[in-house]
One Martini backbone bead per residue (centre of mass of N, CA, C, O) as a GRO file, in nm:
protein
  203
    1MET     BB    1   1.083  -2.412   0.458
    2ALA     BB    2   0.802  -2.344   0.481
    3PRO     BB    3   0.535  -2.309   0.250
    4VAL     BB    4   0.392  -1.992   0.078
    5ARG     BB    5   0.035  -1.956   0.116
    6LEU     BB    6  -0.210  -1.763   0.010
    7ARG     BB    7  -0.511  -1.521   0.090
    8ARG     BB    8  -0.812  -1.448   0.002
    9LEU     BB    9  -1.020  -1.195   0.196
   10ASN     BB   10  -1.262  -1.117   0.371
   11ARG     BB   11  -1.436  -0.879   0.560
   12TRP     BB   12  -1.450  -1.090   0.813
   13LEU     BB   13  -1.177  -1.220   0.831
   14VAL     BB   14  -1.034  -1.005   0.905
   15GLU     BB   15  -1.156  -0.913   1.147
   16ASP     BB   16  -1.073  -1.228   1.279
   17LEU     BB   17  -0.778  -1.097   1.223
   18CYS     BB   18  -0.694  -0.862   1.331
   19GLU     BB   19  -0.460  -0.912   1.588
   20ASP     BB   20  -0.309  -1.099   1.386
   21LEU     BB   21  -0.199  -0.781   1.221
   22ALA     BB   22  -0.122  -0.626   1.407
   23ASP     BB   23   0.034  -0.731   1.508
   24LEU     BB   24   0.258  -0.757   1.219
   25TYR     BB   25   0.266  -0.433   1.250
   26VAL     BB   26   0.485  -0.503   1.494
   27GLU     BB   27   0.722  -0.680   1.370
   28SER     BB   28   0.780  -0.531   1.080
   29ARG     BB   29   0.739  -0.215   1.231
   30ALA     BB   30   1.040  -0.202   1.362
   31THR     BB   31   1.230   0.040   1.542
   32ALA     BB   32   1.602   0.081   1.448
   33PRO     BB   33   1.801   0.188   1.697
   34GLY     BB   34   1.827   0.542   1.647
   35ASP     BB   35   1.558   0.589   1.547
   36ALA     BB   36   1.341   0.909   1.472
   37TYR     BB   37   1.137   0.715   1.413
   38ARG     BB   38   0.748   0.710   1.479
   39ARG     BB   39   0.530   0.509   1.467
   40PRO     BB   40   0.224   0.372   1.469
   41SER     BB   41   0.037   0.257   1.605
   42ARG     BB   42  -0.179  -0.046   1.656
   43GLN     BB   43  -0.420   0.159   1.685
   44ASN     BB   44  -0.365   0.303   1.425
   45PHE     BB   45  -0.377   0.036   1.220
   46MET     BB   46  -0.648  -0.018   1.304
   47ASP     BB   47  -0.817   0.195   1.226
   48ARG     BB   48  -0.684   0.204   0.894
   49LEU     BB   49  -0.822  -0.078   0.857
   50THR     BB   50  -1.101   0.049   0.986
   51THR     BB   51  -1.164   0.177   0.684
   52ASP     BB   52  -1.058   0.098   0.446
   53MET     BB   53  -1.295  -0.197   0.463
   54ARG     BB   54  -1.537   0.103   0.399
   55ARG     BB   55  -1.440   0.051   0.115
   56PRO     BB   56  -1.471  -0.008  -0.268
   57GLY     BB   57  -1.326  -0.293  -0.271
   58PHE     BB   58  -1.188  -0.419  -0.081
   59ALA     BB   59  -0.884  -0.575  -0.034
   60MET     BB   60  -0.722  -0.930   0.075
   61VAL     BB   61  -0.387  -1.061   0.128
   62ILE     BB   62  -0.197  -1.334   0.210
   63ALA     BB   63   0.050  -1.514   0.457
   64GLU     BB   64   0.130  -1.890   0.491
   65THR     BB   65   0.150  -2.076   0.739
   66ASP     BB   66   0.139  -2.169   1.001
   67ARG     BB   67   0.172  -1.850   1.005
   68LEU     BB   68   0.147  -1.489   0.982
   69MET     BB   69   0.375  -1.349   0.742
   70GLY     BB   70   0.141  -1.157   0.559
   71CYS     BB   71   0.025  -0.843   0.410
   72ALA     BB   72  -0.239  -0.701   0.177
   73PHE     BB   73  -0.425  -0.370   0.095
   74GLY     BB   74  -0.704  -0.222  -0.032
   75PHE     BB   75  -0.835   0.009  -0.315
   76PRO     BB   76  -0.996   0.161  -0.554
   77VAL     BB   77  -0.920   0.442  -0.775
   78ARG     BB   78  -1.134   0.669  -0.841
   79GLY     BB   79  -1.172   0.790  -1.166
   80ASP     BB   80  -1.209   1.132  -1.076
   81GLY     BB   81  -0.900   1.144  -0.885
   82SER     BB   82  -0.924   1.254  -0.583
   83TRP     BB   83  -0.659   1.073  -0.469
   84TRP     BB   84  -0.435   1.282  -0.636
   85VAL     BB   85  -0.548   1.474  -0.417
   86GLY     BB   86  -0.288   1.581  -0.331
   87PHE     BB   87  -0.031   1.662  -0.557
   88ASP     BB   88   0.338   1.772  -0.562
   89GLY     BB   89   0.374   1.751  -0.849
   90THR     BB   90   0.497   1.527  -1.129
   91LEU     BB   91   0.258   1.344  -1.332
   92PRO     BB   92   0.201   1.123  -1.494
   93ARG     BB   93  -0.043   1.067  -1.752
   94GLY     BB   94  -0.036   0.750  -1.696
   95ILE     BB   95  -0.227   0.778  -1.488
   96GLU     BB   96  -0.456   0.884  -1.546
   97GLN     BB   97  -0.487   0.733  -1.758
   98LEU     BB   98  -0.595   0.470  -1.548
   99THR     BB   99  -0.788   0.628  -1.361
  100VAL     BB  100  -1.017   0.647  -1.555
  101SER     BB  101  -0.959   0.305  -1.622
  102GLY     BB  102  -0.958   0.163  -1.316
  103ARG     BB  103  -0.638   0.105  -1.317
  104ALA     BB  104  -0.626   0.161  -0.997
  105PHE     BB  105  -0.433   0.115  -0.680
  106ALA     BB  106  -0.482   0.122  -0.384
  107PHE     BB  107  -0.199   0.097  -0.079
  108GLY     BB  108  -0.292   0.040   0.281
  109ASP     BB  109  -0.071  -0.210   0.314
  110ILE     BB  110   0.254  -0.350   0.347
  111LEU     BB  111   0.350  -0.641   0.482
  112VAL     BB  112   0.660  -0.862   0.649
  113ARG     BB  113   0.781  -1.104   0.830
  114PRO     BB  114   1.122  -1.131   0.899
  115HIS     BB  115   1.253  -1.321   0.591
  116PRO     BB  116   1.448  -1.443   0.352
  117GLN     BB  117   1.160  -1.383   0.188
  118ASP     BB  118   1.045  -1.108   0.134
  119ARG     BB  119   1.041  -0.991  -0.149
  120ASP     BB  120   0.909  -1.205  -0.281
  121LEU     BB  121   0.673  -1.180  -0.091
  122ALA     BB  122   0.589  -0.931  -0.163
  123ARG     BB  123   0.552  -0.906  -0.447
  124ARG     BB  124   0.334  -1.151  -0.475
  125LEU     BB  125   0.101  -0.955  -0.336
  126GLN     BB  126   0.120  -0.729  -0.479
  127ASP     BB  127   0.001  -0.911  -0.779
  128ARG     BB  128  -0.206  -1.039  -0.666
  129LEU     BB  129  -0.433  -0.776  -0.631
  130LEU     BB  130  -0.388  -0.703  -0.882
  131THR     BB  131  -0.432  -0.894  -1.066
  132GLU     BB  132  -0.767  -0.901  -0.961
  133HIS     BB  133  -0.829  -0.612  -1.052
  134GLN     BB  134  -0.678  -0.547  -1.306
  135ALA     BB  135  -0.392  -0.367  -1.292
  136SER     BB  136  -0.132  -0.142  -1.333
  137LEU     BB  137  -0.161   0.015  -1.062
  138GLY     BB  138  -0.009   0.170  -0.756
  139ALA     BB  139  -0.039   0.294  -0.467
  140THR     BB  140   0.099   0.501  -0.193
  141LEU     BB  141   0.170   0.601   0.120
  142VAL     BB  142   0.463   0.760   0.310
  143ASP     BB  143   0.569   0.906   0.524
  144ARG     BB  144   0.922   1.109   0.461
  145THR     BB  145   1.065   0.984   0.731
  146ASP     BB  146   1.010   0.659   0.696
  147ARG     BB  147   1.324   0.511   0.543
  148ALA     BB  148   1.261   0.194   0.604
  149THR     BB  149   0.966   0.207   0.406
  150LEU     BB  150   1.079   0.338   0.174
  151ALA     BB  151   1.335   0.122   0.103
  152ALA     BB  152   1.143  -0.101   0.059
  153LEU     BB  153   1.029  -0.061  -0.139
  154ARG     BB  154   1.160   0.031  -0.366
  155SER     BB  155   1.310  -0.297  -0.355
  156TRP     BB  156   0.975  -0.395  -0.422
  157GLY     BB  157   0.989  -0.122  -0.721
  158TRP     BB  158   0.882   0.147  -0.626
  159LEU     BB  159   0.841   0.449  -0.727
  160ASP     BB  160   0.881   0.788  -0.683
  161MET     BB  161   0.676   1.095  -0.717
  162GLY     BB  162   0.603   1.279  -0.443
  163VAL     BB  163   0.400   1.468  -0.296
  164PHE     BB  164   0.213   1.451   0.011
  165ARG     BB  165  -0.021   1.649   0.107
  166ARG     BB  166  -0.222   1.751   0.388
  167PRO     BB  167  -0.393   2.039   0.529
  168ALA     BB  168  -0.518   1.910   0.846
  169GLY     BB  169  -0.166   1.777   0.822
  170PRO     BB  170   0.154   1.743   0.946
  171THR     BB  171   0.220   1.505   0.730
  172THR     BB  172   0.459   1.433   0.464
  173PHE     BB  173   0.445   1.272   0.170
  174ARG     BB  174   0.510   0.995  -0.010
  175THR     BB  175   0.446   0.866  -0.420
  176LEU     BB  176   0.369   0.607  -0.519
  177VAL     BB  177   0.461   0.336  -0.742
  178LEU     BB  178   0.331   0.041  -0.918
  179THR     BB  179   0.409  -0.136  -1.207
  180VAL     BB  180   0.277  -0.381  -1.489
  181GLY     BB  181   0.457  -0.378  -1.708
  182GLU     BB  182   0.652  -0.245  -1.968
  183ARG     BB  183   0.339  -0.066  -2.078
  184THR     BB  184   0.298   0.061  -1.864
  185THR     BB  185   0.554   0.210  -1.820
  186ALA     BB  186   0.549   0.383  -2.086
  187ARG     BB  187   0.278   0.508  -1.989
  188LEU     BB  188   0.469   0.755  -1.810
  189GLY     BB  189   0.498   0.921  -1.994
  190GLY     BB  190   0.453   1.251  -1.973
  191LEU     BB  191   0.397   1.502  -1.801
  192VAL     BB  192   0.169   1.648  -1.546
  193THR     BB  193   0.097   1.863  -1.369
  194ARG     BB  194  -0.030   1.913  -1.002
  195PRO     BB  195  -0.164   2.039  -0.789
  196GLY     BB  196  -0.149   2.071  -0.406
  197ARG     BB  197  -0.480   1.884  -0.273
  198GLY     BB  198  -0.625   1.767  -0.008
  199GLY     BB  199  -0.678   1.409  -0.076
  200PRO     BB  200  -0.724   1.066   0.007
  201GLY     BB  201  -0.997   0.891  -0.141
  202GLY     BB  202  -1.197   1.078  -0.113
  203PRO     BB  203  -1.557   1.188  -0.011
   0.00000   0.00000   0.00000
């Protein structure tokens, strides 16, 4: 198997690769036979990517051999905590502290083409984005009925923190976080409850 290279893309390069990224989304998120969950469409993915690309600090890392093997993208979480408005559960105080200090990064998506090293590749992509942004915490939202994606993220080291709801939409999400280092994990002690209202990203 050819070695997998990681490469950071700027927004212009991402625009050039949009069709390839959409193909990667379709292949990496294929619905298994008998799965009642229906993933958002290719166009939905492209719309979400376009929206995220406009956010301050947007970043993407891709994995490639002779073809595109994976990608991860997202943006820094604003220090005012607006990304977390909508979370309905017990949020560790350490997460709030990392958010205020600018050490949290929101992942829009992590896509890995199925192959024997997908777990290691996903971890490399995650770590690369967090390291480049000097972030100690990754965060993401997943439709709670998307069991395959939830299982994949958990196998890649993500922790399920609880429910997230958007008041204007019918979908209920699970909030997952990824910590960097033992010290950061230890800081997630001391729980605090926040009411759930609003949506990710803030105004």
